[in-house]
Tab-separated table of C-alpha atoms and ligand atoms in Angstrom:
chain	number	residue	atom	x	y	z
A	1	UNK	CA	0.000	0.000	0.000
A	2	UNK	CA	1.406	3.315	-1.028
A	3	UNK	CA	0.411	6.078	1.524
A	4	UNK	CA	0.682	9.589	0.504
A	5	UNK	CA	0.968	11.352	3.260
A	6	UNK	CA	3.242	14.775	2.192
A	7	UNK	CA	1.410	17.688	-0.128
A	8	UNK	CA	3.601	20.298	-2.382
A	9	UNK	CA	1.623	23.664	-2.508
A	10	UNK	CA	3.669	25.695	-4.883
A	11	UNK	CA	2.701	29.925	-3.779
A	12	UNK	CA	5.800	31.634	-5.457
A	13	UNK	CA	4.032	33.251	-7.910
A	14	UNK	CA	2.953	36.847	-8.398
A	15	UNK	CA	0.087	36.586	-8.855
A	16	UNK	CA	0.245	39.386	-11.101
A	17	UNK	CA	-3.922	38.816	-12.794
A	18	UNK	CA	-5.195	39.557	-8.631
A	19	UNK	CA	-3.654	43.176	-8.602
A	20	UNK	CA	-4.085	45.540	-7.130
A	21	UNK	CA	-5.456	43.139	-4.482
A	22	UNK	CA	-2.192	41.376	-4.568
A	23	UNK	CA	0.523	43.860	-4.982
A	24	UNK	CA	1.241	43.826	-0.852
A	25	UNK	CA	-0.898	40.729	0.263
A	26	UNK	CA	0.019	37.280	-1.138
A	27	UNK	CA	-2.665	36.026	-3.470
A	28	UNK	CA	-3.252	32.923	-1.239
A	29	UNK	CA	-4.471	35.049	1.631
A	30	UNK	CA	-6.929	37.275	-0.180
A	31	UNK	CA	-10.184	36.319	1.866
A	32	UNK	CA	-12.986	33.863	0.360
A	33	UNK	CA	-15.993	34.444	3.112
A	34	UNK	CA	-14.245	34.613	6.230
A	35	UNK	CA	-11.109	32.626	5.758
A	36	UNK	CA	-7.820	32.984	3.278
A	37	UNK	CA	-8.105	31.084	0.172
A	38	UNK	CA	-4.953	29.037	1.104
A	39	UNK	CA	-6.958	27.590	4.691
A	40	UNK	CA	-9.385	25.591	2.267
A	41	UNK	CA	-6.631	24.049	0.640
A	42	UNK	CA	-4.684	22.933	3.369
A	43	UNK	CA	-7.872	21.853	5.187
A	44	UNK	CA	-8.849	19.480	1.732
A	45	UNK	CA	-4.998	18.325	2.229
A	46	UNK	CA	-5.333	17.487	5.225
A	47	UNK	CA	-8.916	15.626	5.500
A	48	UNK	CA	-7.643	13.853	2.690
A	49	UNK	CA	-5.011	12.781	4.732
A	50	UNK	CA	-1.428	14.908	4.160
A	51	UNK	CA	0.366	15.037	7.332
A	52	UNK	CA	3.497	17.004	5.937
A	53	UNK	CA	2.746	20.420	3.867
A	54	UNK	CA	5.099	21.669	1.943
A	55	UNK	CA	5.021	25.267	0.775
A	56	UNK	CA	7.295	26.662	-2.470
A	57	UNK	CA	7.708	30.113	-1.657
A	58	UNK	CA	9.280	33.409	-2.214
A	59	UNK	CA	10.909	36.340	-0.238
A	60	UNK	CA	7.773	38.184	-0.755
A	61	UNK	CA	5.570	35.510	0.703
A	62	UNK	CA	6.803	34.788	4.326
A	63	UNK	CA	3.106	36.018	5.579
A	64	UNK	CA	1.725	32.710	3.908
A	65	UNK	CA	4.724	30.676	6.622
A	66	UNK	CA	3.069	32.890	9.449
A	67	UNK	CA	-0.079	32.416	9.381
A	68	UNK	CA	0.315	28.627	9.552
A	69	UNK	CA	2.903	29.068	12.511
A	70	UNK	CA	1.454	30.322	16.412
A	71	UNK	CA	1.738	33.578	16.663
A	72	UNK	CA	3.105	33.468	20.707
A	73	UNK	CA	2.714	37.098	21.472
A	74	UNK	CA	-1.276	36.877	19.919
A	75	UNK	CA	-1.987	33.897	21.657
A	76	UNK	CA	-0.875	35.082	24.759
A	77	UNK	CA	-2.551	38.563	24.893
A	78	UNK	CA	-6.006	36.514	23.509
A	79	UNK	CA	-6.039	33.925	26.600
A	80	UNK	CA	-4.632	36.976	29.404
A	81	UNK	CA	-8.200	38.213	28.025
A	82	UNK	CA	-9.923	35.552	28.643
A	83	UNK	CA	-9.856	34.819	24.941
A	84	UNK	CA	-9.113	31.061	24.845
A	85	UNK	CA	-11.428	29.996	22.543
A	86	UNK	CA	-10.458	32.426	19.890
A	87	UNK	CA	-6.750	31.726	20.231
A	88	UNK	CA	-7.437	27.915	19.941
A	89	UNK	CA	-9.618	28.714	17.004
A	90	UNK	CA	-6.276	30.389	15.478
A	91	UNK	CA	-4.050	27.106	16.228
A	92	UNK	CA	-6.131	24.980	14.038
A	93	UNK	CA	-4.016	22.722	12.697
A	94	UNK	CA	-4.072	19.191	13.841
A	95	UNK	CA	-1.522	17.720	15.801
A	96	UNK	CA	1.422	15.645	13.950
A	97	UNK	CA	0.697	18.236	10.848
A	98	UNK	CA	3.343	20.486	9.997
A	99	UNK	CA	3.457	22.770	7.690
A	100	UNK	CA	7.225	24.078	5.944
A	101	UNK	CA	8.235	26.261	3.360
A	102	UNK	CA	11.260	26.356	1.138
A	103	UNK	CA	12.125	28.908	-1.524
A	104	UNK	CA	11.729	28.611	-5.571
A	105	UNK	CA	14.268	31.185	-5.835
A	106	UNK	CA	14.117	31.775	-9.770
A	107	UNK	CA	10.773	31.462	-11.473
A	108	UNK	CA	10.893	29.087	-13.543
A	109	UNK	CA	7.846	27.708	-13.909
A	110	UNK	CA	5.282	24.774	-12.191
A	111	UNK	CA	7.749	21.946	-12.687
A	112	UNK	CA	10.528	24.016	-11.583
A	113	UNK	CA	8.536	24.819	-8.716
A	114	UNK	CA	7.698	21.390	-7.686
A	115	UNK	CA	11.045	20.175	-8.201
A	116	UNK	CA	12.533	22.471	-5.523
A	117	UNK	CA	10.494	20.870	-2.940
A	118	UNK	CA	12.034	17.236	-3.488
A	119	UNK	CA	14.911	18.112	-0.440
A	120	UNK	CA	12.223	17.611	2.133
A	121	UNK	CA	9.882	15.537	0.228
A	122	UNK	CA	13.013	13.021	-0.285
A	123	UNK	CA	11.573	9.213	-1.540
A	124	UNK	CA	8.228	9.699	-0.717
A	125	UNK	CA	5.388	9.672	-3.230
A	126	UNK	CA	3.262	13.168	-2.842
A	127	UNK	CA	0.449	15.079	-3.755
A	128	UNK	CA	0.447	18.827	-5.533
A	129	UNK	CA	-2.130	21.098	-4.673
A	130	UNK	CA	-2.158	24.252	-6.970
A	131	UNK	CA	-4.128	26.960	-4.698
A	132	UNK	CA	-5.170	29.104	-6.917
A	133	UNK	CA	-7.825	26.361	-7.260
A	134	UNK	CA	-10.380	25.909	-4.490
A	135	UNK	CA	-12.627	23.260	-4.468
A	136	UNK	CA	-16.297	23.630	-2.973
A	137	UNK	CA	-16.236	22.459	0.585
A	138	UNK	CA	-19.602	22.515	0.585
A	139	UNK	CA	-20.797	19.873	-1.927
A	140	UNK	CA	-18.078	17.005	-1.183
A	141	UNK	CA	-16.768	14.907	1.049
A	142	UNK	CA	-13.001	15.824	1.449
A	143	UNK	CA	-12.197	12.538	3.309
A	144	UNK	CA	-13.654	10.396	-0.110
A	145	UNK	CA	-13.776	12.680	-2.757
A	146	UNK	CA	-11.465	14.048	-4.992
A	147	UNK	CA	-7.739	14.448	-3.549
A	148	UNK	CA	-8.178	11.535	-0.957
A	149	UNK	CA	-10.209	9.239	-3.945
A	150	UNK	CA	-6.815	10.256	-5.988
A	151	UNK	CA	-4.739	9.106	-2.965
A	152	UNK	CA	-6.513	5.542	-2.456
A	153	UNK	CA	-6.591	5.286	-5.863
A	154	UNK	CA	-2.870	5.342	-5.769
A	155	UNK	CA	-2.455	3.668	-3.399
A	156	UNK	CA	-4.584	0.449	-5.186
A	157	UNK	CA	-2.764	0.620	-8.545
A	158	UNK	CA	0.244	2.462	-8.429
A	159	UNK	CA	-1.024	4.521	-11.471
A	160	UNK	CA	-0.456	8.640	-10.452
A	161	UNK	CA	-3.821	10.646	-10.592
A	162	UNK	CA	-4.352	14.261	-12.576
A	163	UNK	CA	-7.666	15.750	-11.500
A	164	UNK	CA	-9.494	16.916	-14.333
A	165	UNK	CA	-13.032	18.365	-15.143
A	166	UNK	CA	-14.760	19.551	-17.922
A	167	UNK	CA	-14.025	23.378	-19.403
A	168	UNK	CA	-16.105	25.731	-21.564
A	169	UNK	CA	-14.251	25.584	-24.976
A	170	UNK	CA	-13.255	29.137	-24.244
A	171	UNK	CA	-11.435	28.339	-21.151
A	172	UNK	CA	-9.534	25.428	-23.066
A	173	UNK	CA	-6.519	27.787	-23.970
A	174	UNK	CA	-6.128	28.443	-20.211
A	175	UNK	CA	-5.460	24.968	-18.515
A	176	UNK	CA	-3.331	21.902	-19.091
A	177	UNK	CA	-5.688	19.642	-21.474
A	178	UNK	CA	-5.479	15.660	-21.262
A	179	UNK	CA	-5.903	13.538	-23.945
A	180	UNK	CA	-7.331	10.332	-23.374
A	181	UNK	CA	-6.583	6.651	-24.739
A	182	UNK	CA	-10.147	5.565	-24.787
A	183	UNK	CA	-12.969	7.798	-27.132
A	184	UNK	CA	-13.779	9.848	-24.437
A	185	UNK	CA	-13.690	13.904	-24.623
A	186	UNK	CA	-15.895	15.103	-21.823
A	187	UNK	CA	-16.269	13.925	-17.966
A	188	UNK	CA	-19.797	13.082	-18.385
A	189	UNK	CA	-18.134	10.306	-20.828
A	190	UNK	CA	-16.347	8.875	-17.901
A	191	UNK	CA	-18.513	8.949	-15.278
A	192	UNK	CA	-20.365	5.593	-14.282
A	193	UNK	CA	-22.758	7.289	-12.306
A	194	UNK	CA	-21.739	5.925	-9.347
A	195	UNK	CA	-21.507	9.057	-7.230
A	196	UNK	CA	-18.079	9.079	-6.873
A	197	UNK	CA	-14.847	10.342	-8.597
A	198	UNK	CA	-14.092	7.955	-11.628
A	199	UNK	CA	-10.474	7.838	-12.767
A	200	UNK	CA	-9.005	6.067	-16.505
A	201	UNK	CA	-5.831	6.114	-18.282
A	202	UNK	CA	-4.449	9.055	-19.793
A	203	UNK	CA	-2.749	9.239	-23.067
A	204	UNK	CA	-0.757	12.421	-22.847
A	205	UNK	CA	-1.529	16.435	-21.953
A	206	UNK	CA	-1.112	19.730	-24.433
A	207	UNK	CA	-0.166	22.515	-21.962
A	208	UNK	CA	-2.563	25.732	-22.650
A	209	UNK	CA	-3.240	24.644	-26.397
A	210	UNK	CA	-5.656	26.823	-28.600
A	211	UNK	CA	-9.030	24.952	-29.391
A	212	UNK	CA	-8.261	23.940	-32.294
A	213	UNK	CA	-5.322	21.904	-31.612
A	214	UNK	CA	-6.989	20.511	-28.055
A	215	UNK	CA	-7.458	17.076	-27.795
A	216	UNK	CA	-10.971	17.322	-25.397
A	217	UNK	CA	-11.865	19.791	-22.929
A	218	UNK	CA	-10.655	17.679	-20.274
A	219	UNK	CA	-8.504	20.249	-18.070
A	220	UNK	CA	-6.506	19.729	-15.527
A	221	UNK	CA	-7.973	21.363	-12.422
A	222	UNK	CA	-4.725	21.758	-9.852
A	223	UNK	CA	-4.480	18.758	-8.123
A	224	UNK	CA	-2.251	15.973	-8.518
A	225	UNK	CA	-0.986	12.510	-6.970
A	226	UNK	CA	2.546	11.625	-7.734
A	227	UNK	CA	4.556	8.759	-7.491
A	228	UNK	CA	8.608	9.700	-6.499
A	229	UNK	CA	9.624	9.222	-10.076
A	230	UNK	CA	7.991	12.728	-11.615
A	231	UNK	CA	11.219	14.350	-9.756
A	232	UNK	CA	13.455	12.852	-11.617
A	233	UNK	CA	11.625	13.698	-14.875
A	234	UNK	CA	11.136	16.847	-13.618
A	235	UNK	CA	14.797	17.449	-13.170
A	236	UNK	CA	15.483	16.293	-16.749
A	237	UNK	CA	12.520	19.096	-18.321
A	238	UNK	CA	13.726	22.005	-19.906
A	239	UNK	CA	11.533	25.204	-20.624
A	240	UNK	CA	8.319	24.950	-23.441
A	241	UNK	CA	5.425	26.897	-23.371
A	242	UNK	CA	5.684	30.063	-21.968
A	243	UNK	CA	9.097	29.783	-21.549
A	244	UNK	CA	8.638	27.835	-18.537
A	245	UNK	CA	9.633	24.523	-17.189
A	246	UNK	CA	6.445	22.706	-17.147
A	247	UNK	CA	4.862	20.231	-14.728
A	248	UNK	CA	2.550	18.965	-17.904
A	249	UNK	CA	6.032	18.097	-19.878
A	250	UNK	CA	7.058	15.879	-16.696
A	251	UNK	CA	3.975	13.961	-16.907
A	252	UNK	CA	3.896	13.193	-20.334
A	253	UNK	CA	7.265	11.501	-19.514
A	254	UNK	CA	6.068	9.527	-16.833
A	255	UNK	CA	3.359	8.350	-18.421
A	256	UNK	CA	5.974	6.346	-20.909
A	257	UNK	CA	7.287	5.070	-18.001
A	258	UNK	CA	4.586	3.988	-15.485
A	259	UNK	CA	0.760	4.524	-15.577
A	260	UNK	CA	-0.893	7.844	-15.494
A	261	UNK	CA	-4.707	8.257	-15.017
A	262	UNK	CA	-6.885	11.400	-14.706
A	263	UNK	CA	-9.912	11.567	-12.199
A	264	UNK	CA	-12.870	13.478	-12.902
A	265	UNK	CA	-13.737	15.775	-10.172
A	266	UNK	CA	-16.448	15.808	-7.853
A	267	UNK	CA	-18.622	19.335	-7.120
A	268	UNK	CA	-16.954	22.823	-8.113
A	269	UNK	CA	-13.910	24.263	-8.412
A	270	UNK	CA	-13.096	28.575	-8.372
A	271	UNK	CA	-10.167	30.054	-9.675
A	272	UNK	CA	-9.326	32.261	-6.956
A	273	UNK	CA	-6.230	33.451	-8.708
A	274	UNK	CA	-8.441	35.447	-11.658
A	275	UNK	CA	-9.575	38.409	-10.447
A	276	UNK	CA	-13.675	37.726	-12.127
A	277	UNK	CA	-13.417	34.309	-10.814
A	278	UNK	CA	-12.358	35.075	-7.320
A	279	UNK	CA	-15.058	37.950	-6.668
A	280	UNK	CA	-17.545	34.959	-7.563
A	281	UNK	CA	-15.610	32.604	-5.591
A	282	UNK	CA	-16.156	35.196	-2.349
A	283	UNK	CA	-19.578	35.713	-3.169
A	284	UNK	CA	-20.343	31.741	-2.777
A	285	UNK	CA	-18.439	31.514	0.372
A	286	UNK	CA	-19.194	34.552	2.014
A	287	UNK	CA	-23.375	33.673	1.369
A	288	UNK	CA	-22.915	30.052	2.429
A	289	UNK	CA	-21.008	31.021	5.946
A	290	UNK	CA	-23.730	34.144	6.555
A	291	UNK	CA	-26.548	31.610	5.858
A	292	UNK	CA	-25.228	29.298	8.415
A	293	UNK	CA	-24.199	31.747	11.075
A	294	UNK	CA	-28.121	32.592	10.914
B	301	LIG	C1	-1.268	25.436	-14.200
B	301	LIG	C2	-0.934	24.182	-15.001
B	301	LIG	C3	-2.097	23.808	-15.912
B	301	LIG	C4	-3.379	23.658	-15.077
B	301	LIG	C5	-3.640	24.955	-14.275
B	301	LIG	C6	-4.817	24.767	-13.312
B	301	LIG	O1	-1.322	26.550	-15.069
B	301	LIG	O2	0.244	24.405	-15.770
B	301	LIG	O3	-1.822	22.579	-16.570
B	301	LIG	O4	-4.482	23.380	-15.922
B	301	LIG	O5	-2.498	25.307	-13.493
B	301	LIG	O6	-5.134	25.969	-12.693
B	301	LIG	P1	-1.285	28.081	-14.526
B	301	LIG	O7	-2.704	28.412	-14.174
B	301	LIG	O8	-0.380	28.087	-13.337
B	301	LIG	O9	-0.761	28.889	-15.664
């Protein structure tokens, strides 16, 4: 049985389509409802199970590192006031879960991003969580769906799992697209209507290709279950599209070597790193935590 048990969230970027919101605040802490974007990630990590969070960060993104650490001189002016349950509310994070960060340094891209996290992630087999991409709480199960069906999926075949989910063809030019081995083009194709996350064999992906030249609309929504190997693709990638040393180029590597599959996603997902996207994204969770505070 192969446990995942260690997450990569890569936050180095700029985030440069969220300004002005994110010219002083990193993009990952811009509010959705009444927490940062980033806490709904590393909550889905860790109810799927991650014990061991690894952030890729930047000079300019320390605040992300902070607000996952205690902040002593808080918690101890919150319980002198009598406070207590508000500072445990703050220390949320369960115990044996830690949380690190280690720089990117140059940016180079997703792969290049993932890559410098393989010093602590050593041998182990890991997950990727892209946080510009929240998934709806609300809707699913963290604990079954999604990242922890990816992770037992794993875990029963060996094969690494790409989330993907269906896109407008409009949107196609913005994501990683997959292209399947079987005639399938759209989730709905794959889905046995069993109510749960379905997951085949993947063929290959075409990083941000225009519509024309995209083999579905299959795209590949930000989450990802890796076995140890993709590092030492990764480390043999050099730039493509965008000038950039991508994580989609890695995978198509790997899946010569050992099986890839994709898993359609359960519920929604909101790009919280587009500035339309997120204001819709912080509509939805700002109504859903006023309706149940009523
Ligand atoms: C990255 C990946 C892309 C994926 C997307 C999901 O692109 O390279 O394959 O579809 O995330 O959000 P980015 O949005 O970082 O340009």
């Amino acid at each position: 049985m192969k446990n995942i048990t260690h997450a990569v969230i890569p936050v180095a970027g700029f985030g440069t389509r969220m300004l002005p919101l994110s010219k002083s605040v990193p993009k990952e802490l811009l509010p959705l409802g009444n927490r940062p974007a980033i806490h709904y990630v590393v909550e889905e990590a860790i109810a799927a199970g991650i014990k061991h969070i690894v952030l890729v960060g930047h000079a300019q993104k320390s605040a992300i590192e902070n607000y996952f650490d205690i902040n002593a001189e808080l918690d101890t002016q919150l319980r002198h006031k009598g406070k207590d349950e508000l500072a445990d509310s703050l220390n949320w994070l369960p115990e044996g879960v830690t949380v690190s960060m280690i720089r990117q340094g140059k940016a180079l891209g997703l792969g290049h991003a993932v890559l410098a996290a393989r010093p602590i992630i050593g041998e182990h087999d890991f997950a990727v969580l892209l946080p510009d991409v929240v998934l709806d709480p609300y809707t699913t199960d963290m604990s079954v769906d999604n990242l922890a069906f990816m992770i037992d999926a794993f875990a029963n075949d060996g094969h690494s799992q790409i989330l993907v989910e269906s896109v407008a063809d409009e949107d196609v030019h913005k994501y990683g697209i997959a292209q399947l081995s079987q005639a399938f083009s759209d989730a709905s194709d794959i889905d046995d209507n069993t109510n749960s996350n379905s997951s085949v064999k993947v063929a290959g992906f075409v990083e941000k290709p225009s519509l024309a030249d995209a083999p579905s609309n299959l795209a590949v929504v930000g989450r990802y279950v890796f076995s140890n190997q993709i590092f030492d693709y990764l480390a043999q990638t050099t730039a493509s599209v965008g000038g950039e040393i991508q994580l989609t180029d890695a995978i198509d590597a790997l899946i010569s070597e050992s099986g890839v599959n994709v898993t359609t996603m359960r519920g929604d997902s909101y790009d919280a790193g587009d500035m339309r996207s997120y204001m819709q994204a912080f509509v939805y969770f700002a109504e859903r935590q006023l309706a149940d505070d009523k």
